[in-house]
XYZ file of C-alpha atoms in Angstrom:
594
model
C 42.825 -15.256 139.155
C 43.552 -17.959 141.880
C 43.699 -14.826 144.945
C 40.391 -13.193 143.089
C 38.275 -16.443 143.656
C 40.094 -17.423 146.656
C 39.786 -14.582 148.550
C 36.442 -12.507 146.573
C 35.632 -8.364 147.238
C 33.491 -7.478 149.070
C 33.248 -3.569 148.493
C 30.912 -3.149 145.929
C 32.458 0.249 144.380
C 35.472 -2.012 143.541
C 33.081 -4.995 142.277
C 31.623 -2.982 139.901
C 34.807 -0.910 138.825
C 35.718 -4.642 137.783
C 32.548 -5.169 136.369
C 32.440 -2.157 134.166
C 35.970 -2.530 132.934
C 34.408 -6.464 131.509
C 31.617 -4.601 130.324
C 33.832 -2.869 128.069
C 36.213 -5.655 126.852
C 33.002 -7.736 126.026
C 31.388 -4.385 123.787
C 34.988 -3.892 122.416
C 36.125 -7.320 121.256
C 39.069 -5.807 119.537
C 40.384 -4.495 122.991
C 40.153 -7.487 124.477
C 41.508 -9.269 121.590
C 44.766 -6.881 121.463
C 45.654 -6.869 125.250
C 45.299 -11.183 125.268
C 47.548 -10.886 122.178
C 49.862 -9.283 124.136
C 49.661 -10.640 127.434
C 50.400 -13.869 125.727
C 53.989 -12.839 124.634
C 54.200 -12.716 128.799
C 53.352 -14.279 131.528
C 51.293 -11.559 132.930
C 52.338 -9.840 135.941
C 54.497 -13.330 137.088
C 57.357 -12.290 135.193
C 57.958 -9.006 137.162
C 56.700 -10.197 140.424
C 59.672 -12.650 140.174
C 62.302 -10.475 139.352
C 60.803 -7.897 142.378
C 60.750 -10.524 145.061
C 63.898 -12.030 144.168
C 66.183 -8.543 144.064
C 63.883 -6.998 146.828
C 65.739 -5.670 149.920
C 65.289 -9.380 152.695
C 63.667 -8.101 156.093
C 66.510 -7.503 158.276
C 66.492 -8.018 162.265
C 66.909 -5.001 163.981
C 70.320 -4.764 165.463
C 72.281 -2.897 168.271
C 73.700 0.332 166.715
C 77.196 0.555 166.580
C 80.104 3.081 165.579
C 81.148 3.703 162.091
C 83.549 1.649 160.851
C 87.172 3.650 160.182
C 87.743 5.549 156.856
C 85.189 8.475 156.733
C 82.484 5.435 155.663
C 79.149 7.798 156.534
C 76.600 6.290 159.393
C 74.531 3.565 158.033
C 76.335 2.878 154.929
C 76.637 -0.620 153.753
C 78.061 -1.961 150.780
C 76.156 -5.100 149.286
C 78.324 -8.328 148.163
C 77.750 -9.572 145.194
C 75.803 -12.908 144.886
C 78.459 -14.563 143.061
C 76.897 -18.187 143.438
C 76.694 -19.608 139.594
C 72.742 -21.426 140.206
C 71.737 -18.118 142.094
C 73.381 -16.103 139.045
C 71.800 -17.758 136.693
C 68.524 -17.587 138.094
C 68.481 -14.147 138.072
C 69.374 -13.749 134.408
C 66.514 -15.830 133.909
C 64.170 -13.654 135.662
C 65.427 -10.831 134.493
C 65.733 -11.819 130.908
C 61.874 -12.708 130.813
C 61.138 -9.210 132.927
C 62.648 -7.752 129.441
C 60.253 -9.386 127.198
C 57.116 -8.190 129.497
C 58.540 -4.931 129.614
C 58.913 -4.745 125.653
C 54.811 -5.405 125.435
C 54.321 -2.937 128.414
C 54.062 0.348 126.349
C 51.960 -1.273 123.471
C 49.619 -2.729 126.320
C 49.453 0.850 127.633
C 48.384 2.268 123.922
C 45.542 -0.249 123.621
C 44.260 1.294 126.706
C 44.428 4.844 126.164
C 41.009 5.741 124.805
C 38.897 3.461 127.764
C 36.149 4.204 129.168
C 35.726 2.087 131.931
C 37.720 3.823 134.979
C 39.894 0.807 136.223
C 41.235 -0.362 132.663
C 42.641 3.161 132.475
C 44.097 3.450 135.587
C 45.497 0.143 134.464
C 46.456 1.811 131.389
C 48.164 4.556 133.649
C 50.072 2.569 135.273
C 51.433 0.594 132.025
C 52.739 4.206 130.489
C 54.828 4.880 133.667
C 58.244 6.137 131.975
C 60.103 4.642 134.401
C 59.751 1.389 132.393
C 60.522 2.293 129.154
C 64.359 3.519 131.375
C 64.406 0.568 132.723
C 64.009 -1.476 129.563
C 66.583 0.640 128.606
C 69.194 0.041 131.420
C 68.421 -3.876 130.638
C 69.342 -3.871 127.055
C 72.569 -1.771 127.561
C 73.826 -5.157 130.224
C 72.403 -7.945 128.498
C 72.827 -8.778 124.730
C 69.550 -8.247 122.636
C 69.837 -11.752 120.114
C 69.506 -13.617 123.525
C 66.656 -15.787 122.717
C 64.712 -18.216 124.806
C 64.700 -22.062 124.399
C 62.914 -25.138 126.000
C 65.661 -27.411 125.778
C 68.212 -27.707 128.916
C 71.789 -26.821 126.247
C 69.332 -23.583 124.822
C 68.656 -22.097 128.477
C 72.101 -22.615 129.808
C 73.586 -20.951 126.290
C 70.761 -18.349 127.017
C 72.088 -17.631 130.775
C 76.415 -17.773 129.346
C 75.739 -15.025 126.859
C 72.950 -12.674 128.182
C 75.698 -10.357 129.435
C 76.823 -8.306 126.551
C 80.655 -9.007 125.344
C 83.621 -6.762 125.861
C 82.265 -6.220 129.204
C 84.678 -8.672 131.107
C 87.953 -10.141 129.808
C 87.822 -12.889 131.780
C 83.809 -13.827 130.991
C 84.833 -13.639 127.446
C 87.354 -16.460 127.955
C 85.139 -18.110 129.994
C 82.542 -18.244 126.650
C 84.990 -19.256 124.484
C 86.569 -22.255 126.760
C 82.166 -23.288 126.809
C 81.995 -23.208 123.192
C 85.341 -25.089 122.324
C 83.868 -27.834 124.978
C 80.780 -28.219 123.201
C 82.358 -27.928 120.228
C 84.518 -30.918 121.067
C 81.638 -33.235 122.968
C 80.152 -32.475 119.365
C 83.252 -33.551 117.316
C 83.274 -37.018 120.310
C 80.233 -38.181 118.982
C 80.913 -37.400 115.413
C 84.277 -39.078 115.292
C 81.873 -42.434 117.091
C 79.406 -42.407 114.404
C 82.209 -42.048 111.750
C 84.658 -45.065 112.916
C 82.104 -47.306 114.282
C 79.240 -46.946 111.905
C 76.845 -46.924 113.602
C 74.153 -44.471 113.322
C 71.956 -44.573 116.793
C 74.685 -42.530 119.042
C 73.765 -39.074 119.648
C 74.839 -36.526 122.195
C 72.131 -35.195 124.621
C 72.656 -32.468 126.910
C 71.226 -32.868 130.617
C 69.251 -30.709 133.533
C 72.878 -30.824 135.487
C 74.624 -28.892 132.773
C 76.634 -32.045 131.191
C 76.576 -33.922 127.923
C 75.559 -37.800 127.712
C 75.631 -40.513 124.749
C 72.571 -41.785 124.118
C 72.469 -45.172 121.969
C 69.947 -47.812 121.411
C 70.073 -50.907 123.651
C 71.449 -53.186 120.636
C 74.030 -50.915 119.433
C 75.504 -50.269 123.096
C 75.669 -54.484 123.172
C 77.801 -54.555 119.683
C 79.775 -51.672 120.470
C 80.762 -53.300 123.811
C 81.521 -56.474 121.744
C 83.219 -55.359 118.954
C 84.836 -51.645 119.559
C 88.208 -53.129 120.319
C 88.179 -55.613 117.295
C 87.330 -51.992 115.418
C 89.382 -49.798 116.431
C 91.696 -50.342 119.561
C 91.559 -46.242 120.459
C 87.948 -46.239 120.203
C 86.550 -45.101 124.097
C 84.965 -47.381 126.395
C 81.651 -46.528 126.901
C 79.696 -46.620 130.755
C 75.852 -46.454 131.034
C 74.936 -44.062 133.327
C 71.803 -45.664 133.811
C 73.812 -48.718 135.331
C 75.785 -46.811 137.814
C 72.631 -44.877 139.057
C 73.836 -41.386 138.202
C 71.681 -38.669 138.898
C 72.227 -36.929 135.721
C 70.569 -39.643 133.912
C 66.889 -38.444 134.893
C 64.673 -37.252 131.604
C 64.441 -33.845 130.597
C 63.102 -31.512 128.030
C 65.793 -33.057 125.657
C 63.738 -36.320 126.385
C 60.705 -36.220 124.929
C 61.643 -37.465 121.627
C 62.516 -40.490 123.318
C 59.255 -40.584 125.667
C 57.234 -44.071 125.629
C 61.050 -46.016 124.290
C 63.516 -44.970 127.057
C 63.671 -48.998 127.570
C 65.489 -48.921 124.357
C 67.793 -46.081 124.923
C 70.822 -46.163 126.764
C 72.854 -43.312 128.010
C 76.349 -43.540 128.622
C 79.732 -41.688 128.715
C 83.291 -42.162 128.489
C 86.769 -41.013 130.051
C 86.998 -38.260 126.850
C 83.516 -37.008 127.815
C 83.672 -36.884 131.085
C 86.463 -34.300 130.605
C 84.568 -32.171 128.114
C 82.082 -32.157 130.898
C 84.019 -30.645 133.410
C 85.143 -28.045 131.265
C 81.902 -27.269 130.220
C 80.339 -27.103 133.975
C 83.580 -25.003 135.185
C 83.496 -22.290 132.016
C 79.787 -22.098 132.574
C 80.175 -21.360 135.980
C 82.672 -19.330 135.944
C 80.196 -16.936 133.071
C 77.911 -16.807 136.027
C 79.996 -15.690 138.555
C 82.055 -13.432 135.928
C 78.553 -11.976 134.866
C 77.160 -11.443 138.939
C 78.159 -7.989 138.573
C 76.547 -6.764 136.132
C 73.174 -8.622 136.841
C 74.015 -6.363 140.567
C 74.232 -3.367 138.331
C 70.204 -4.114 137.211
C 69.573 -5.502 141.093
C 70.125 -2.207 142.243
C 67.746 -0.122 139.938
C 64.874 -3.325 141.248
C 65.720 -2.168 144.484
C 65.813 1.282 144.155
C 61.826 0.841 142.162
C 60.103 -1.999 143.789
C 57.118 -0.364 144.134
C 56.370 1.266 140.443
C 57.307 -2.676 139.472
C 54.952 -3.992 142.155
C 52.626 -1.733 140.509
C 53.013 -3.230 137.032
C 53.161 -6.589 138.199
C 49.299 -5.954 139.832
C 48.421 -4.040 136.689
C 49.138 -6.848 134.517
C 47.437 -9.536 136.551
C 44.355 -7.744 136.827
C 44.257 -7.035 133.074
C 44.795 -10.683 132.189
C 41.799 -11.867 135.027
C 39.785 -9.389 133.191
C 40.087 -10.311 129.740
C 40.043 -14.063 130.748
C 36.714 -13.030 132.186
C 35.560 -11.171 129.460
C 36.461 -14.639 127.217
C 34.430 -16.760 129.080
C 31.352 -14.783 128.709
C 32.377 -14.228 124.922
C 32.938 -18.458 124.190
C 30.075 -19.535 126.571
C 27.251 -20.977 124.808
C 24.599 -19.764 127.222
C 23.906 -16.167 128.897
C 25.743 -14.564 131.129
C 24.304 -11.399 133.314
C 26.032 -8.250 134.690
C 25.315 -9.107 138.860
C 23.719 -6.686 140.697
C 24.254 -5.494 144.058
C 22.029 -4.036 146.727
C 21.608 -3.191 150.413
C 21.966 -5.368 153.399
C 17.400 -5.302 152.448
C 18.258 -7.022 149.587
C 17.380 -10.274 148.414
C 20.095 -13.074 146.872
C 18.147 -13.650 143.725
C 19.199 -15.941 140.808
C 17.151 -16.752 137.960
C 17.858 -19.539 135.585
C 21.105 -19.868 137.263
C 23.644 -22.416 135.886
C 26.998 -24.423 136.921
C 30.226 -22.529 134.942
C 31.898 -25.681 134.743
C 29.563 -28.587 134.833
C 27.242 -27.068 131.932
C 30.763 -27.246 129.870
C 30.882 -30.701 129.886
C 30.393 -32.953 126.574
C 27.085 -34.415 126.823
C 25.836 -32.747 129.780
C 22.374 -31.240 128.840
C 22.454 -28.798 131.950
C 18.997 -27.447 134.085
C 19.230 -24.239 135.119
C 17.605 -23.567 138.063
C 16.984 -20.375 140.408
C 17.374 -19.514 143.918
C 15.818 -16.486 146.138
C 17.230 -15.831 150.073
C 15.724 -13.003 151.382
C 15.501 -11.908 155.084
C 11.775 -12.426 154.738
C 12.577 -16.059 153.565
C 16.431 -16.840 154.431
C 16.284 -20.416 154.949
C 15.272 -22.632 151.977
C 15.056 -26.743 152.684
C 15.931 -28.879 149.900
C 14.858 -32.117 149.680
C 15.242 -34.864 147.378
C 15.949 -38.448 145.952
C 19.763 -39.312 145.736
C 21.886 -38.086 142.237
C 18.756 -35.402 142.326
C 21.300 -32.645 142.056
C 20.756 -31.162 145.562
C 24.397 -30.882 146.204
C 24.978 -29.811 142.678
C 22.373 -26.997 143.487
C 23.849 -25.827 146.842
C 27.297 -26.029 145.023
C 26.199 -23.953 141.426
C 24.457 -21.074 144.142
C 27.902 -20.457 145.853
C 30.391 -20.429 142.681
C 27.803 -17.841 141.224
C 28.107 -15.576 144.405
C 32.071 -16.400 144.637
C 32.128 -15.330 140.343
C 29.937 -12.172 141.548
C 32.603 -11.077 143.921
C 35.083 -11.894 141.856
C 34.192 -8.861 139.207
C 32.744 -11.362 136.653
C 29.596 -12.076 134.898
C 27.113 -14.735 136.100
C 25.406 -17.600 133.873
C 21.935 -17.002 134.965
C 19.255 -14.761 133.410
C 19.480 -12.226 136.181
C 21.711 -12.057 139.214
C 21.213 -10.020 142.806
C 23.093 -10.222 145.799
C 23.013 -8.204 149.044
C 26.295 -7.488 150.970
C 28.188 -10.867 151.789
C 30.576 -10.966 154.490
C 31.283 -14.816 154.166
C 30.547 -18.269 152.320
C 30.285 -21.085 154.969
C 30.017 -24.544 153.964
C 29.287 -27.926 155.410
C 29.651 -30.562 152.704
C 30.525 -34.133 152.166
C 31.280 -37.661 154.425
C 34.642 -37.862 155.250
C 36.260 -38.704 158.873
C 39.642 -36.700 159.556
C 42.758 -39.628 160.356
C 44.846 -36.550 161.189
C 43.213 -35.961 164.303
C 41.466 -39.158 164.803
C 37.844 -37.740 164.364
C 34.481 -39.555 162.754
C 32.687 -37.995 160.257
C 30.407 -36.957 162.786
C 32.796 -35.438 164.826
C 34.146 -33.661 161.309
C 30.356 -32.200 161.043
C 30.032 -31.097 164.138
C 33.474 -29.147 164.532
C 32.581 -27.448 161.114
C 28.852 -26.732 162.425
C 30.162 -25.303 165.713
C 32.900 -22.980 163.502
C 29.818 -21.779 161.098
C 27.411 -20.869 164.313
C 30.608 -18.798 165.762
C 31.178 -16.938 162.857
C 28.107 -16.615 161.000
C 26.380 -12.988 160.820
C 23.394 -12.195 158.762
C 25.321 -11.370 156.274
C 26.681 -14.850 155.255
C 25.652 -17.304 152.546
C 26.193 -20.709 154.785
C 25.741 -23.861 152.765
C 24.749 -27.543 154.579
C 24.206 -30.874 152.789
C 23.505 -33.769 154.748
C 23.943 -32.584 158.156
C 23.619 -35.902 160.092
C 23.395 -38.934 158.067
C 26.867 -40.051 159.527
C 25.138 -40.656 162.883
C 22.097 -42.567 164.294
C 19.088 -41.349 162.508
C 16.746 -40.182 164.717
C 19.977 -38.402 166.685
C 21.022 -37.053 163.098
C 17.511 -35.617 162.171
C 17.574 -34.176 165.539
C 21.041 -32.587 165.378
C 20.002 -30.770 162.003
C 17.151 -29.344 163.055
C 18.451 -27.748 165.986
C 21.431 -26.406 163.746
C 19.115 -24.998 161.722
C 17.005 -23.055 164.080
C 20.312 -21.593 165.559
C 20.964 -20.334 161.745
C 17.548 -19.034 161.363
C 18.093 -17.291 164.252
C 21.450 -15.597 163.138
C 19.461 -14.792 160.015
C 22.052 -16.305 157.452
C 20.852 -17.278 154.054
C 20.911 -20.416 154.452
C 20.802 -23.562 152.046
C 19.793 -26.881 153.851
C 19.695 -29.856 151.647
C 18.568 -33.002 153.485
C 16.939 -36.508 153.246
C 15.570 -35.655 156.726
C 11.620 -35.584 155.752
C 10.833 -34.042 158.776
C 13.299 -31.055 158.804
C 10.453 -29.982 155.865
C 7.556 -29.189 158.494
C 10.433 -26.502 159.540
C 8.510 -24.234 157.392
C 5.138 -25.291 159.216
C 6.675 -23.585 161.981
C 8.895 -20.615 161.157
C 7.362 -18.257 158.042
C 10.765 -17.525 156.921
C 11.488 -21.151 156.455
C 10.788 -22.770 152.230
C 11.099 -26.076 151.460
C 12.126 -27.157 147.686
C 12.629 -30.234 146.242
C 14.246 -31.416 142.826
C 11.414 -32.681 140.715
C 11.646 -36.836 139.554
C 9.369 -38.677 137.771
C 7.919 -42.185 139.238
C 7.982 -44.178 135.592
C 7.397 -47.927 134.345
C 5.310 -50.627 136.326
C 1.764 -49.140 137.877
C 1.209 -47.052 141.220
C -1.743 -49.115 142.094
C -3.869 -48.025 145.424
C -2.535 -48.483 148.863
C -4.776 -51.387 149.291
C -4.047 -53.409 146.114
C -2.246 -56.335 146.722
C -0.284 -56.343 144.018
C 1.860 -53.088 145.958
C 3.060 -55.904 147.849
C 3.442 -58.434 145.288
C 6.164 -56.090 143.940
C 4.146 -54.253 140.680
C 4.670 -50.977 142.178
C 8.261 -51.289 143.323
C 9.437 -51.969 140.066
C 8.778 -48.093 139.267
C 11.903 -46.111 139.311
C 12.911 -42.400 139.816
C 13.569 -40.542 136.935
C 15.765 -37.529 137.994
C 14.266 -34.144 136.558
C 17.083 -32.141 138.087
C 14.598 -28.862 138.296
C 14.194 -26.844 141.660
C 10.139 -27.011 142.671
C 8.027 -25.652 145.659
C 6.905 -28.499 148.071
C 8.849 -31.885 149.691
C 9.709 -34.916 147.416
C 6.788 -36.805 146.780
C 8.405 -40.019 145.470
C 8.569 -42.921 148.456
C 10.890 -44.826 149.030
C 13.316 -43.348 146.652
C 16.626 -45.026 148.225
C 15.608 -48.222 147.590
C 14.226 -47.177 144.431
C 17.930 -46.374 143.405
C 19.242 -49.131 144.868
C 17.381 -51.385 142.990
C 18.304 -49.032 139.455
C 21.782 -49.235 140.117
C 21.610 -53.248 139.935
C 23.857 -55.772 141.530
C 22.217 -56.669 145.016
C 20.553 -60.404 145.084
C 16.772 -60.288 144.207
C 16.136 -61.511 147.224
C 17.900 -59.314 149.464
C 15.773 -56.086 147.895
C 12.191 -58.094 148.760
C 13.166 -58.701 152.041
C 14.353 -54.513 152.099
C 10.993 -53.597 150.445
C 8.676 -55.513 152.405
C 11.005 -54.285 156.096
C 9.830 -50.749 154.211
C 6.177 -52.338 154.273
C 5.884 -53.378 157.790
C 7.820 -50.458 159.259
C 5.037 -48.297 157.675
C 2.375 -50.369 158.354
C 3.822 -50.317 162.500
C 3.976 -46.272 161.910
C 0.613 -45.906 160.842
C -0.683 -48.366 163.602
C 0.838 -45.945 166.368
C 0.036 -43.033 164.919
């Protein structure tokens, strides 16, 4: 999902393969139903993408050939060591342990798909009924034991990783099992023996992230059993909080959450008995892993040997689970989604009643859909409007819908076209860069000078505010020209400003629209240009009311920053009748010298 709407298609054959195989899932919502049923018992195509890249064959330097070593060994022979390191070991029962539970849904996956008519979900379902896995499952379950079952605390996955390997296969791993279990066994029978001769009923054993057993006791009980164990019983262990001594193994895990919000009141601790159940513990376990490294090779080797049929299933079930996941969304939206279309490089980018994905989601958000058209009659469209008008909304809902496009998925908009597009460019937001000691300026003209060097006319290029970090005039200025060198490249360009000027663009270029988002002037009275009461404040007291709807023309309501200044509330009375009657003479001065 993350590499389809990172990095979107751009060949429309394979956009629409995608599209058709949705298409499908949302007529058939039993399919889709079935393969999220059973993509959920895995975790997609992660599972076996792990266990490939981890057994895969490293990238080796090439090296000066040399002579064959003595003993017949033929040219270019190498035998492999075994990874006997016990962390490394267990990692890769881990991985391969959770590779056996995606390969058991595989086949079933496979059967769902059988009967498709949309040409990539069989090909997907192809791929799935490759009899290579159901041999591989096979060599899996005849190494590793088939009761193993998975847990989320820290004792269930290291009991998981001793045991995967099936018994009677190594003498010496069996031993190494049974020495584990007699040392839980006995931390067990510790803290048992505690409770029973001291009793007191808070002590518990908890098992750690670094493979060793800890007491954990309330804060009050530790005090009395400090106080008072020798009075009880003179044999009884001393106990040491770990927490106290700083030990690493004292950090929360899984085990932990029980105790989450009240570790304050929970101290964990050991003693001298413990600490040697511990070690036995840590060296049996260890010594399972390394006893078990060669028959984990045994499965390495068959990874290595098939890399790419499991590369194959690993992309197979990834692409399955983006599909149905885009298939849901349609299905659990509350508004309409639209099959995109796609055209020639003639073509027009043309979105009707298009909305946000994400933003309409949002509880209590009453969301206005609005439409766009870039053509290369009219590939430049300037949008104006008050602050919190929902330009940059706008510019942002018109790129996630071309991004979704690409991606293979349906649109929320009423209808959806889009010519060949090579590229999104943005240029968005007011930051400065301390990494390299630019101003925002600086930051907007970098990005401006990387869009107008890779821009084509094929390119969706985004800009918001394009010079409101600088001097005004020199801002204004600065936009217009960037814009002219876009219209030039004939991108399809958005151009949201507060530049009022950058709207007579269109007075000068016919392939140049200006838009605005629609507000509302409410409360107080407009009153004529000469009434006196304009200055007396009546008509300055009217505030913008945001309509948040895309319309033909430039914004009509004046003076809208200090408009929203004065809504948002908090500056001193007086300070906003000095700023409206500046606004009042610097007009006044305009209209003089004009």
């Amino acid at each position: 999902m993350k590499a389809s709407l990172l990095q979107p298609l751009r060949d429309h054959a394979t956009i629409n393969a995608r599209l058709d195989a949705v298409e499908e899932l949302l007529r058939s919502g039993g399919l889709v139903h079935e393969c999220r049923r059973r993509l959920a018992a895995t975790a997609g195509g992660k599972d076996v993408e792990a266990v490939t890249s981890m057994f895969a064959e490293p990238r080796r330097r090439p090296s000066a050939p040399h002579s064959a070593p003595e003993g017949g060994a033929a040219a270019g022979a190498e035998v492999r060591p075994i990874d006997t390191n016990p962390g490394r070991v267990a990692a890769r029962i881990r991985a391969l342990l959770d590779t056996r539970r995606a390969l058991e849904e595989v086949p079933k996956l496979g059967d769902a798909l059988t009967n498709a008519n949309a040409g990539l979900l069989r090909e997907i379902g192809e791929v799935l009924r490759d009899p290579f896995f159901a041999g591989f499952l096979t060599r899996i379950d005849g190494v590793f034991e088939s009761d193993v079952v998975d847990g989320r605390s820290s004792f269930s996955a290291k009991t998981r990783q001793v045991f995967a390997v099936k018994s009677g296969v190594d003498a010496f791993l069996d031993i190494a099992r049974r020495t584990f279990c007699e040392a839980t066994e006995a931390a067990h029978e510790l803290i048992r023996a505690l409770r029973e001769r001291t009793g007191l009923e808070s002590p518990r054993l908890d098992y750690t992230a670094t493979g060793m057993f800890q007491i954990k006791v309330t804060r009050s009980d530790f005090g009395r059993y400090s106080v008072n164990a020798s009075h009880i019983d003179a044999s009884l262990p001393t106990l040491h909080a770990i927490d106290a001594l700083g030990d690493d193994a004292s950090r929360p895990t899984r085990d932990d959450d029980d105790d989450a919000g009240r570790n304050d009141r929970v101290v964990r601790c050991t003693c001298d008995g413990l600490d040697v159940i511990n070690r036995r513990c840590v060296d049996s376990a260890d010594e399972a892993m390394r006893r078990s490294a060669a028959a984990v090779e045994s499965v390495a080797a068959a990874v290595r040997a098939n890399v790419a049929a499991l590369g194959a299933l690993s992309s197979a079930l990834s692409l399955l689970d983006v599909l149905c996941a885009f298939a849901v969304r349609v299905m659990t939206s509350g508004g309409p989604y639209v099959r995109p279309v796609f055209g020639d490089g003639e073509s027009p980018l043309a979105i009707e009643a298009g909305r946000h994905p994400v933003l309409e989601e949002l509880p209590g958000v009453d969301f206005v859909a609005n439409s766009a058209y870039l053509s290369p009659a009219f590939n430049l469209s300037v949008v104006t409007g008050p602050n919190g008008g929902g330009k940059s909304t706008y510019l942002r809902q018109v790129a996630v819908l071309v991004v979704l496009a690409h991606s293979g998925c349906f649109v929320p908009a009423q209808f959806f076209s889009a010519p060949p597009v090579d590229a999104v460019f943005t240029r968005v937001g007011t930051s400065d860069s301390m990494e390299t000691d630019a101003s925002t300026f600086a930051v907007e003209c970098r990005e401006c000078a990387r869009i107008l060097s890779r821009a084509t006319s094929h390119s969706l290029v985004l800009v918001d505010e394009l010079g409101r970090s600088t001097d005004g005039e020199e801002g204004e200025r600065f936009a217009w020209a960037t814009a002219e060198a876009l219209l030039e490249r004939g991108c399809k360009t958005l151009f949201a400003t507060h530049a009022r000027r950058l709207g007579k663009l269109a007075e000068l270029y016919a392939n140049v629209r200006t838009s605005t988002m629609a507000v509302d002037l409410v409360g107080g009275r407009r009153g004529a240009a000469d009434d006196p009461n304009r200055e007396n404040g009546d008509d300055r007291h009217r505030r913008v009311e945001c309509r948040y709807r895309l319309v033909d023309g430039a914004c009509e309501a004046p003076h809208y920053g200090l408009r929203a200044a004065e809504a948002l509330g908090g500056f001193p009375a007086e300070m906003m009748r000095d700023a409206w009657a500046i606004a009042r003479r610097v007009e006044t001065a305009a209209a003089a010298a004009a």
